[in-house]
CSV table of C-alpha atoms and ligand atoms in Angstrom, one decimal:
chain,number,residue,atom,x,y,z
F,1,MET,CA,-85.3,69.6,5.1
F,2,VAL,CA,-82.3,68.1,4.1
F,3,ALA,CA,-82.4,64.9,2.3
F,4,PRO,CA,-80.6,62.3,4.2
F,5,MET,CA,-77.0,60.6,3.0
F,6,ASN,CA,-78.7,57.7,1.5
F,7,ASN,CA,-76.5,55.9,-1.2
F,8,ALA,CA,-75.5,52.5,-2.1
F,9,LEU,CA,-73.5,52.1,1.1
F,10,HIS,CA,-76.3,52.0,3.3
F,11,ARG,CA,-78.5,49.4,0.9
F,12,GLN,CA,-78.3,45.7,2.1
F,13,PRO,CA,-80.2,42.9,0.9
F,14,VAL,CA,-83.0,41.6,2.6
F,15,ALA,CA,-83.4,38.0,2.9
F,16,LEU,CA,-86.8,37.0,1.2
F,17,ASP,CA,-88.5,35.5,4.4
F,18,LYS,CA,-87.9,38.6,6.2
F,19,ALA,CA,-89.2,41.0,3.0
F,20,TYR,CA,-92.6,41.2,4.6
F,21,ARG,CA,-91.4,43.0,7.7
F,22,LEU,CA,-90.7,46.0,5.4
F,23,MET,CA,-94.2,46.4,4.9
F,24,ASN,CA,-95.8,45.0,8.1
F,25,HIS,CA,-96.0,48.0,9.9
F,26,GLY,CA,-98.5,49.8,7.2
F,27,PRO,CA,-96.6,52.4,5.0
F,28,THR,CA,-97.6,54.2,2.6
F,29,VAL,CA,-95.5,53.0,-0.6
F,30,LEU,CA,-94.4,54.5,-4.1
F,31,VAL,CA,-95.2,52.3,-7.0
F,32,SER,CA,-92.6,51.9,-9.9
F,33,ALA,CA,-92.6,50.4,-13.3
F,34,ALA,CA,-90.8,50.6,-16.7
F,35,HIS,CA,-92.1,49.6,-19.8
F,36,SER,CA,-91.4,49.7,-23.6
F,37,GLY,CA,-88.5,53.0,-22.8
F,38,GLN,CA,-91.1,54.5,-20.5
F,39,ARG,CA,-90.7,54.7,-16.5
F,40,ASN,CA,-93.0,56.0,-14.0
F,41,ILE,CA,-93.9,56.0,-10.1
F,42,MET,CA,-96.9,57.0,-7.8
F,43,ALA,CA,-97.9,57.2,-4.4
F,44,ALA,CA,-99.8,54.1,-2.9
F,45,ALA,CA,-101.4,54.0,0.7
F,46,TRP,CA,-103.7,50.7,-0.1
F,47,ALA,CA,-100.5,48.5,-0.3
F,48,MET,CA,-99.8,45.8,2.2
F,49,PRO,CA,-98.0,42.0,2.7
F,50,LEU,CA,-99.7,39.1,1.9
F,51,ASP,CA,-97.5,35.8,2.5
F,52,PHE,CA,-94.0,35.2,4.1
F,53,ALA,CA,-92.7,32.9,2.0
F,54,PRO,CA,-92.8,33.0,-0.8
F,55,PRO,CA,-93.4,36.9,0.0
F,56,LYS,CA,-96.4,38.2,-1.5
F,57,VAL,CA,-97.7,41.9,-1.7
F,58,ALA,CA,-101.1,43.5,-2.5
F,59,VAL,CA,-101.4,47.1,-3.9
F,60,VAL,CA,-104.8,48.9,-5.1
F,61,LEU,CA,-103.9,50.7,-8.4
F,62,ASP,CA,-106.8,52.7,-9.9
F,63,LYS,CA,-107.4,52.6,-13.4
F,64,SER,CA,-106.6,56.1,-14.3
F,65,THR,CA,-103.0,55.6,-13.1
F,66,TRP,CA,-100.2,55.2,-15.7
F,67,THR,CA,-98.2,53.4,-13.5
F,68,ARG,CA,-100.6,50.5,-13.4
F,69,ALA,CA,-100.6,50.8,-17.4
F,70,LEU,CA,-96.8,50.0,-17.1
F,71,LEU,CA,-97.1,47.6,-14.6
F,72,GLU,CA,-99.4,45.2,-16.5
F,73,GLY,CA,-97.4,45.7,-19.9
F,74,ALA,CA,-93.9,44.9,-17.8
F,75,GLY,CA,-95.3,42.1,-15.6
F,76,THR,CA,-92.9,43.7,-12.8
F,77,PHE,CA,-92.9,46.4,-10.7
F,78,ALA,CA,-91.5,47.9,-7.5
F,79,LEU,CA,-92.8,48.9,-4.0
F,80,GLN,CA,-90.4,51.1,-2.5
F,81,VAL,CA,-90.7,52.9,1.1
F,82,PRO,CA,-90.5,56.4,1.2
F,83,THR,CA,-89.1,58.6,4.7
F,84,ARG,CA,-90.1,61.7,6.3
F,85,ALA,CA,-87.7,63.5,4.3
F,86,GLN,CA,-89.4,62.6,1.1
F,87,LEU,CA,-93.1,63.3,2.4
F,88,ASP,CA,-93.4,66.5,-0.2
F,89,LEU,CA,-92.3,64.2,-3.0
F,90,THR,CA,-94.6,61.4,-1.9
F,91,GLU,CA,-97.4,63.4,-1.6
F,92,ALA,CA,-96.4,65.1,-5.3
F,93,LEU,CA,-95.9,61.5,-7.0
F,94,GLY,CA,-99.6,60.9,-5.8
F,95,ASN,CA,-101.2,64.0,-7.1
F,96,SER,CA,-99.3,64.1,-10.4
F,97,SER,CA,-100.0,61.8,-13.5
F,98,GLY,CA,-96.7,60.6,-15.2
F,99,ARG,CA,-98.7,60.4,-18.5
F,100,GLU,CA,-99.8,64.2,-18.5
F,101,ILE,CA,-96.2,65.5,-17.5
F,102,LEU,CA,-94.7,63.7,-20.3
F,103,GLU,CA,-97.1,65.0,-22.9
F,104,LYS,CA,-96.9,68.3,-21.5
F,105,SER,CA,-92.9,68.4,-20.7
F,106,GLY,CA,-91.6,65.6,-22.7
F,107,HIS,CA,-90.1,64.3,-19.2
F,108,ASP,CA,-91.1,61.5,-17.1
F,109,LYS,CA,-91.7,61.9,-13.5
F,110,PHE,CA,-88.3,61.2,-12.4
F,111,ALA,CA,-86.7,63.8,-14.7
F,112,ALA,CA,-89.5,66.3,-13.6
F,113,TYR,CA,-88.9,65.9,-9.9
F,114,GLY,CA,-85.2,65.6,-10.5
F,115,LEU,CA,-85.2,62.2,-8.8
F,116,GLU,CA,-82.2,59.9,-9.0
F,117,THR,CA,-82.9,56.1,-9.3
F,118,PHE,CA,-81.0,53.1,-9.1
F,119,ALA,CA,-81.1,49.5,-11.1
F,120,GLY,CA,-83.0,46.8,-9.4
F,121,VAL,CA,-81.3,43.4,-9.2
F,122,ALA,CA,-84.6,41.4,-10.3
F,123,THR,CA,-86.9,43.5,-12.7
F,124,ASP,CA,-86.5,46.6,-14.7
F,125,ALA,CA,-88.7,48.9,-12.3
F,126,PRO,CA,-86.7,51.6,-11.6
F,127,LEU,CA,-86.1,52.2,-7.7
F,128,LEU,CA,-85.6,55.4,-6.1
F,129,GLU,CA,-82.7,56.7,-4.0
F,130,GLY,CA,-83.4,57.8,-0.5
F,131,CYS,CA,-85.8,55.3,0.4
F,132,ALA,CA,-85.8,53.0,3.6
F,133,ALA,CA,-86.9,49.9,1.3
F,134,TRP,CA,-87.0,48.6,-1.7
F,135,LEU,CA,-89.3,45.5,-2.7
F,136,GLU,CA,-89.0,44.2,-6.3
F,137,CYS,CA,-91.9,42.1,-7.5
F,138,ARG,CA,-93.4,39.7,-10.2
F,139,LEU,CA,-97.2,40.2,-11.1
F,140,LEU,CA,-99.2,37.7,-10.1
F,141,PRO,CA,-101.8,38.3,-12.7
F,142,GLU,CA,-105.2,38.1,-11.4
F,143,ALA,CA,-107.6,39.3,-14.4
F,144,HIS,CA,-110.8,39.2,-12.3
F,145,ILE,CA,-109.7,41.1,-8.9
F,146,GLN,CA,-107.6,43.6,-10.9
F,147,GLU,CA,-110.7,44.6,-13.2
F,148,ARG,CA,-113.1,44.4,-10.5
F,149,TYR,CA,-111.1,45.9,-7.5
F,150,ASP,CA,-108.2,47.4,-8.9
F,151,LEU,CA,-106.3,44.9,-6.8
F,152,PHE,CA,-102.7,43.7,-7.9
F,153,LEU,CA,-100.6,40.8,-6.4
F,154,GLY,CA,-97.0,40.3,-6.4
F,155,GLU,CA,-94.3,38.2,-5.4
F,156,VAL,CA,-91.4,39.8,-3.9
F,157,ILE,CA,-88.4,38.3,-5.7
F,158,ALA,CA,-85.6,41.0,-4.4
F,159,ALA,CA,-85.7,43.0,-1.3
F,160,GLN,CA,-83.2,45.9,0.0
F,161,ALA,CA,-83.2,48.2,2.9
F,162,ASP,CA,-81.4,51.0,4.3
F,163,ALA,CA,-79.3,49.2,6.9
F,164,ARG,CA,-79.3,52.4,9.5
F,165,VAL,CA,-83.1,51.8,10.1
F,166,PHE,CA,-83.6,48.0,9.3
F,167,ALA,CA,-81.4,45.3,10.4
F,168,ASN,CA,-81.5,41.6,11.6
F,169,GLY,CA,-85.2,41.8,10.5
F,170,ARG,CA,-86.1,44.7,12.4
F,171,TRP,CA,-87.2,48.4,11.9
F,172,ASN,CA,-85.4,51.0,14.2
F,173,PHE,CA,-85.8,54.3,13.7
F,174,SER,CA,-83.9,55.9,16.7
F,175,GLY,CA,-81.4,58.3,15.7
F,176,HIS,CA,-82.7,58.8,12.0
F,177,ASP,CA,-86.0,60.7,12.2
F,178,GLU,CA,-85.6,61.9,8.6
F,179,LEU,CA,-85.6,58.3,7.8
F,180,ARG,CA,-89.2,57.4,9.4
F,181,THR,CA,-91.6,56.1,7.4
F,182,LEU,CA,-95.0,57.5,6.5
F,183,HIS,CA,-98.4,56.6,6.9
F,184,HIS,CA,-101.1,58.3,4.8
F,185,VAL,CA,-104.4,59.7,6.5
F,186,ALA,CA,-105.9,61.6,3.9
F,187,GLY,CA,-105.5,65.0,2.0
F,188,GLY,CA,-101.5,65.3,2.5
F,189,HIS,CA,-101.8,64.4,6.1
F,190,PHE,CA,-99.4,61.8,7.2
F,191,ILE,CA,-98.4,59.9,10.5
F,192,VAL,CA,-94.7,59.1,11.2
F,193,ASP,CA,-93.5,56.2,12.4
F,194,GLY,CA,-92.8,56.0,16.1
F,195,ASP,CA,-90.6,54.3,18.8
F,196,ALA,CA,-90.5,50.2,18.3
F,197,VAL,CA,-91.6,48.7,21.4
F,198,ASP,CA,-91.8,44.7,22.0
F,199,ALA,CA,-94.9,43.1,23.6
F,200,ARG,CA,-94.5,41.0,26.4
F,201,ALA,CA,-96.1,37.6,27.1
F,202,LEU,CA,-99.7,38.5,28.5
F,203,PRO,CA,-101.2,35.0,30.0
F,204,PRO,CA,-105.2,34.9,30.6
F,205,LYS,CA,-105.7,35.9,34.5
F,206,SER,CA,-108.6,32.9,34.8
F,207,LEU,CA,-106.0,30.1,33.8
C,301,FMN,C1,-100.7,59.5,-0.4
C,301,FMN,C2,-101.2,59.2,-1.4
C,301,FMN,C3,-101.8,57.8,-1.5
C,301,FMN,C4,-102.3,57.4,-2.5
C,301,FMN,N1,-102.8,55.9,-2.7
C,301,FMN,C5,-103.1,55.4,-3.9
C,301,FMN,C6,-103.3,53.7,-3.7
C,301,FMN,O1,-103.5,53.1,-2.8
C,301,FMN,N2,-103.9,53.5,-5.0
C,301,FMN,C7,-104.3,54.2,-6.1
C,301,FMN,O2,-104.5,53.8,-7.1
C,301,FMN,N3,-103.6,55.6,-5.9
C,301,FMN,C8,-103.2,56.1,-4.6
C,301,FMN,N4,-103.0,57.5,-4.6
C,301,FMN,C9,-103.2,58.3,-6.3
C,301,FMN,C10,-102.2,58.0,-7.0
C,301,FMN,O3,-100.6,58.2,-6.7
C,301,FMN,C11,-102.2,59.2,-8.4
C,301,FMN,O4,-103.4,58.9,-8.8
C,301,FMN,C12,-101.2,59.3,-9.0
C,301,FMN,O5,-101.4,60.5,-9.7
C,301,FMN,C13,-101.1,58.0,-10.0
C,301,FMN,O6,-100.1,58.8,-11.1
C,301,FMN,P1,-99.6,58.1,-12.7
C,301,FMN,O7,-100.8,58.3,-13.3
C,301,FMN,O8,-98.4,59.2,-12.8
C,301,FMN,O9,-99.2,56.7,-12.2
C,301,FMN,C14,-102.4,58.3,-3.8
C,301,FMN,C15,-101.8,59.2,-3.3
C,301,FMN,C16,-101.4,59.9,-2.4
C,301,FMN,C17,-100.6,61.3,-2.4
């Protein structure tokens, strides 16, 4: 599979009041964070928008993950929405430990997988090239739910998307199959986004 040409030319800022739409269709995301000269990235299927304005997100981060430790240290993180072209990579980033890779090879996950990143506008979290959207977040510390449910909340403070597939507040993947976003089911099995459809008003018959 050929990775799509996805570079700065296609990246456009997304207005914060529209940022929830980048995740409202329920895609699997990649969570990245950087702290004290170290950086990491992992897959997360359990992520969702939480509010419109200011936009907030929720994501489950298991205690075993290194990304969680970096995110807690940094107080910031990024969620990025990977694409069909990044399917194998998404699975790999969710089945490998950044801590272990670093111990064994001296490289972080980005170097180990040869990943290109770019700098965000509001956080130090590394942003992965080739994704369909990026949400930079400030951690909203909630010690109880973090400890008890592994649930982390964040306020989105900057958002960008690939304008080929997200424009005017809408996803439209037609003509860009490789940029379709992913929904994890289990065990390396995913559903890829299909066509955009618009609902029509349906008044109740009894009125
Ligand atoms: C598709 C996919 C989705 C995942 N979703 C989550 C999730 O929502 N929360 C979580 O804690 N781990 C999830 N995982 C597992 C982590 O990505 C995995 O533990 C990863 O190795 C952590 O990496 P790290 O230790 O380098 O941070 C998922 C894995 C895959 C493959």
